[in-house]
Coordinates of C-alpha atoms and ligand atoms in Angstrom, one line a residue:
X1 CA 56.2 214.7 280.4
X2 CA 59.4 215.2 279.1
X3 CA 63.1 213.1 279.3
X4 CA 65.3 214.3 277.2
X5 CA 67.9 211.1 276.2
X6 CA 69.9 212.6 273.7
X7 CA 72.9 212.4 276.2
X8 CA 72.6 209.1 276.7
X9 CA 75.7 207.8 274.6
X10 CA 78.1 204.5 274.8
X11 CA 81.2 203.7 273.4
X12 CA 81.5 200.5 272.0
X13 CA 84.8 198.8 271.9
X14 CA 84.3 194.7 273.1
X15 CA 84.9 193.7 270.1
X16 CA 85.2 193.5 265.9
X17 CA 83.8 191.5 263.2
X18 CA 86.1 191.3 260.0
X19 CA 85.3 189.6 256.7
X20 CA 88.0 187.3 256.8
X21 CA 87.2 185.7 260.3
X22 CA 83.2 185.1 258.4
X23 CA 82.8 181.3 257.7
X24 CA 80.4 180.9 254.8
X25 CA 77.6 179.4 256.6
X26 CA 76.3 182.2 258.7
X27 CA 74.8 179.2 261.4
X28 CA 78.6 178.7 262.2
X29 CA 79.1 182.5 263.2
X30 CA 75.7 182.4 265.1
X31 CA 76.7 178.8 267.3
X32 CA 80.2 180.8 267.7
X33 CA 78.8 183.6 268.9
X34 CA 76.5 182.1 270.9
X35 CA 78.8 180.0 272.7
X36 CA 80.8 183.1 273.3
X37 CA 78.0 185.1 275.1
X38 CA 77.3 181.9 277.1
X39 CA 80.5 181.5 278.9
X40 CA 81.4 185.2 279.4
X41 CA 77.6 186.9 279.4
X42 CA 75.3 184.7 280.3
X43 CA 73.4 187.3 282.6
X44 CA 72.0 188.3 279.1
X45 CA 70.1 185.3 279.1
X46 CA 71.8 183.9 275.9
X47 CA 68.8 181.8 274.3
X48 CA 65.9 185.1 274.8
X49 CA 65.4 186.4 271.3
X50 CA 63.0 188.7 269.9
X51 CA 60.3 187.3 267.4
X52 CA 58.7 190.0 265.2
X53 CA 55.7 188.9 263.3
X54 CA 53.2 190.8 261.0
X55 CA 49.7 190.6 262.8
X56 CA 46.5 190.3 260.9
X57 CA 46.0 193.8 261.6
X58 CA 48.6 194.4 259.6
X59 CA 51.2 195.8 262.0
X60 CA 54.4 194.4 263.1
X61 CA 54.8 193.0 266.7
X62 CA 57.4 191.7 268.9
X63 CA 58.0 189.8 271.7
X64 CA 60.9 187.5 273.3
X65 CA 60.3 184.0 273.3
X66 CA 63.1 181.4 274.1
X67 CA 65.1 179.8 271.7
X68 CA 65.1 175.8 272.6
X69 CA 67.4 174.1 269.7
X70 CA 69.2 175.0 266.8
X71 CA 70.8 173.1 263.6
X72 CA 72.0 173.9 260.0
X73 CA 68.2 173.9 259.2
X74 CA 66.5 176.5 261.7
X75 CA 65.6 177.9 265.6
X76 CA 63.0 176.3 267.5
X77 CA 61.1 177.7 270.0
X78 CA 57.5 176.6 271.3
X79 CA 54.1 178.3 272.2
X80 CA 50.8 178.1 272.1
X81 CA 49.5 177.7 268.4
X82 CA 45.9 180.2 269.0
X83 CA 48.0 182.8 270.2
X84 CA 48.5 186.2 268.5
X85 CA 51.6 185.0 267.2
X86 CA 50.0 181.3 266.2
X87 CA 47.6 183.2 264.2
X88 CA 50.0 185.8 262.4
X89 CA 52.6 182.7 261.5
X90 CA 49.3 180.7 260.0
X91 CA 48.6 184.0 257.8
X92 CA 52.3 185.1 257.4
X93 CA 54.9 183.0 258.1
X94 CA 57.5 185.9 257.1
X95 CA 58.8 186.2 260.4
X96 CA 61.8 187.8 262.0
X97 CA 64.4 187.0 265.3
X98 CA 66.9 189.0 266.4
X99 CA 69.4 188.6 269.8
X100 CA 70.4 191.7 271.4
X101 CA 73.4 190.7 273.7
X102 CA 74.5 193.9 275.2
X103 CA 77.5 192.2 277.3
X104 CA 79.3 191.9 274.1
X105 CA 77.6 194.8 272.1
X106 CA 76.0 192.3 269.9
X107 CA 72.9 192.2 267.7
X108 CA 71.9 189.4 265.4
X109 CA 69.0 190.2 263.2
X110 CA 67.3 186.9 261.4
X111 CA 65.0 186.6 258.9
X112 CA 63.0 183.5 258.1
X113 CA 60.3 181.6 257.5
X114 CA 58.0 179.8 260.5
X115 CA 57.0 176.4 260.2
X116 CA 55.4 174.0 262.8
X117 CA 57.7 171.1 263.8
X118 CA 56.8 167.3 263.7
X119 CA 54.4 166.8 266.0
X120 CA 57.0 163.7 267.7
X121 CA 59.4 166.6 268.2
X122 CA 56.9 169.1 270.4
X123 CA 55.4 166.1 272.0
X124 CA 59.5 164.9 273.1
X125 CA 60.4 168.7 274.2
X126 CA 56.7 168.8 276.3
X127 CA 57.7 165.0 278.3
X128 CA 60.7 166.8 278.7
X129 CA 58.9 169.7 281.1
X130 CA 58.8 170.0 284.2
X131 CA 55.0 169.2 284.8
X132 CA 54.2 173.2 286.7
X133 CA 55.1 174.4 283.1
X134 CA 53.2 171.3 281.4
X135 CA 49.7 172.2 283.2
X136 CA 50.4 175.9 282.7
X137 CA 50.7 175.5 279.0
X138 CA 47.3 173.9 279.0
X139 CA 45.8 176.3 281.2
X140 CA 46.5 179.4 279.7
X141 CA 44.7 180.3 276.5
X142 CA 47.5 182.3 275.5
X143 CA 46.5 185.9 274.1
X144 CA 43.0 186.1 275.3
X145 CA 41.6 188.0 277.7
X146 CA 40.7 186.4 281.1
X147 CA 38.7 187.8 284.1
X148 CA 40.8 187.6 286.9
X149 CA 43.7 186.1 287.9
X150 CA 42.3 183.5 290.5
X151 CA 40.3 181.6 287.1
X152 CA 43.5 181.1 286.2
X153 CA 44.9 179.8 289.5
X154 CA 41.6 177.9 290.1
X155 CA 42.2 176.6 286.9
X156 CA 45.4 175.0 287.0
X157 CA 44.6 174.0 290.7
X158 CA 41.5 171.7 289.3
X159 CA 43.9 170.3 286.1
X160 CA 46.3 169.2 288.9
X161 CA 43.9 167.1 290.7
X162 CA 43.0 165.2 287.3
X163 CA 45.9 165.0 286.4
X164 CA 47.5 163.8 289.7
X165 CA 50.0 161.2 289.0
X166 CA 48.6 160.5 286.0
X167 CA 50.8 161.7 282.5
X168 CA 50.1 164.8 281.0
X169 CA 49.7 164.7 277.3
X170 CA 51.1 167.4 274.9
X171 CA 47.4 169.7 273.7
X172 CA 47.1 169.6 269.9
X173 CA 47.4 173.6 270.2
X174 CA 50.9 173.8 272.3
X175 CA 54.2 172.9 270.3
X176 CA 57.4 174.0 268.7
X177 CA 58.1 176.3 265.5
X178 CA 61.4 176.4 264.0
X179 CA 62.4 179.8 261.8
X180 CA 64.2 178.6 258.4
X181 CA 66.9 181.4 257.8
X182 CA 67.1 183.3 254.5
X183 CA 69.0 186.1 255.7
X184 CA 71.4 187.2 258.9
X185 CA 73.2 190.5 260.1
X186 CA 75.6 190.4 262.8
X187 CA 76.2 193.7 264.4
X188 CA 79.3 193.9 266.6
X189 CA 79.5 197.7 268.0
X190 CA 82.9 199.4 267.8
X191 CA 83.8 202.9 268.7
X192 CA 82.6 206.2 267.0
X193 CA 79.9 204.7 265.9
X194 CA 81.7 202.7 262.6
X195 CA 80.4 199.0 264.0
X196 CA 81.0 196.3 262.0
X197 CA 77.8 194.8 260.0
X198 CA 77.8 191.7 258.3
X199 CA 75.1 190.5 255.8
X200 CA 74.7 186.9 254.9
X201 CA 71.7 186.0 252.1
X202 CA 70.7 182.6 250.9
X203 CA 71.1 182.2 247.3
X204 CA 69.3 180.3 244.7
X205 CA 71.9 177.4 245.2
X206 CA 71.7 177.5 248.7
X207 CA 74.9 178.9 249.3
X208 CA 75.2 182.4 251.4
X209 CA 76.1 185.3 249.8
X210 CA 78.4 187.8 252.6
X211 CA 78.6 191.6 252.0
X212 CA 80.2 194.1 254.6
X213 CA 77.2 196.9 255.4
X214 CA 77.8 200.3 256.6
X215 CA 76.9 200.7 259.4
Ligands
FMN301 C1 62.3 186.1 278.8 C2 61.0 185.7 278.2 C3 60.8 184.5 277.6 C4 59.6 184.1 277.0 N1 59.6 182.9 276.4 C5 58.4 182.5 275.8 C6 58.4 181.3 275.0 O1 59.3 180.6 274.9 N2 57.2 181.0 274.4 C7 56.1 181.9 274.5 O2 55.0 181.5 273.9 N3 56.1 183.0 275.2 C8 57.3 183.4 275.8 N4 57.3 184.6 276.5 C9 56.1 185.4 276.5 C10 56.0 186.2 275.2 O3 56.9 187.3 275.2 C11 54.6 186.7 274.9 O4 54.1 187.5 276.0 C12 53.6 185.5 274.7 O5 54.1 184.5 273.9 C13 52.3 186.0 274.0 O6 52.6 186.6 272.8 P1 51.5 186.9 271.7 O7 50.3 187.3 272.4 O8 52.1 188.0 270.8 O9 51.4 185.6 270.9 C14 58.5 185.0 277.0 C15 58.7 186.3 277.6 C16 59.9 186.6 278.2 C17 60.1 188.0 278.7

């Protein structure tokens, strides 16, 4: 097989990023931005980021996962603590996010480290499910291989008559992460290829250093 892509080509012109419009705490650029994309793009399904890990096999991987809250201090999302991704935070919590919002020809590329949130905090956001998604994250042993399809369905059919309208308690092995930043590029395309690219890196003090990249 053969598909040659090499004419495949854009031109990117929705925006720019200059220095002088960068605040000094890269979170503020991110909430801008994200606000921005929310109002005019939100087809690009504004809160989907990519989570790279490095596996215990020693390769990267990458999947999206949903970002649920963010503040000065991080970006939460939740999962299933055994998964693939559970188990390459535990060993590595080195992780990495980045937002691809093509509406805008945007990128943000994150770097951070992954910690588990308060338990008090997972168990507010799981009350806060609807209950289909509540069962389901109990139900699926996230990562692992399963036989068939209907075990699952059977499965979640027989937690649903236990749990019939009875409360349905966070498991110990379902709950939030939130990804402490140490370093941000934000990629806003422009034409011929000269995009703008700015680097924000946590310093010793905990202030950001901000350098212009090529791009
Ligand atoms: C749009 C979208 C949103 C997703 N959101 C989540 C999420 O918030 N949490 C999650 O665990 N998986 C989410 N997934 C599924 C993950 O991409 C992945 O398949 C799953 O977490 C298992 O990954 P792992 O085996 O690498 O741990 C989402 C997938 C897509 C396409």
């Amino acid at each position: 097989m053969e598909n040659d892509l090499g004419n495949y080509r854009k031109s990117y012109e929705k925006g720019a990023l200059l220095l002088k419009d960068t605040p000094e705490n890269p979170m503020e650029l991110f909430q801008k931005w994200f606000y921005e994309i929310d109002e005019h793009f939100p087809e690009d399904e504004t809160n989907a980021m990519t989570l790279s890990t490095i596996g215990l096999d020693g390769f990267p991987k990458s999947r999206v996962v949903l970002l649920k809250k963010y503040t000065y201090e991080g970006f939460i999302f939740y999962t299933n603590y055994t998964s693939e991704k559970g188990k390459a935070i535990t060993t590595n919590p080195n992780v990495c996010l980045s937002f691809f919002w093509h509406g805008a020809e945007r990128q943000i590329i994150i770097k951070g480290k992954a910690e588990k949130i308060v338990e008090n905090l997972s168990d507010g956001y799981f009350e806060s499910r609807p209950r289909g998604s509540q069962l389901s994250a109990i139900v699926s042993n996230q990562s692992q291989p399963i036989e068939s399809r209907e075990v699952l369905e059977k499965k979640l059919a027989d937690l649903e008559k236990h749990f019939e309208s009875k409360e349905i308690p966070r498991p110990d092995f379902w709950g939030g992460y939130i990804i402490k930043p140490i370093a941000f590029e934000f990629w806003q395309g422009r034409p011929n290829r000269l995009h703008d690219r700015i680097g924000y890196t946590l310093e010793k003090d905990y202030n950001w250093s901000i350098v212009r990249l090529s791009p």
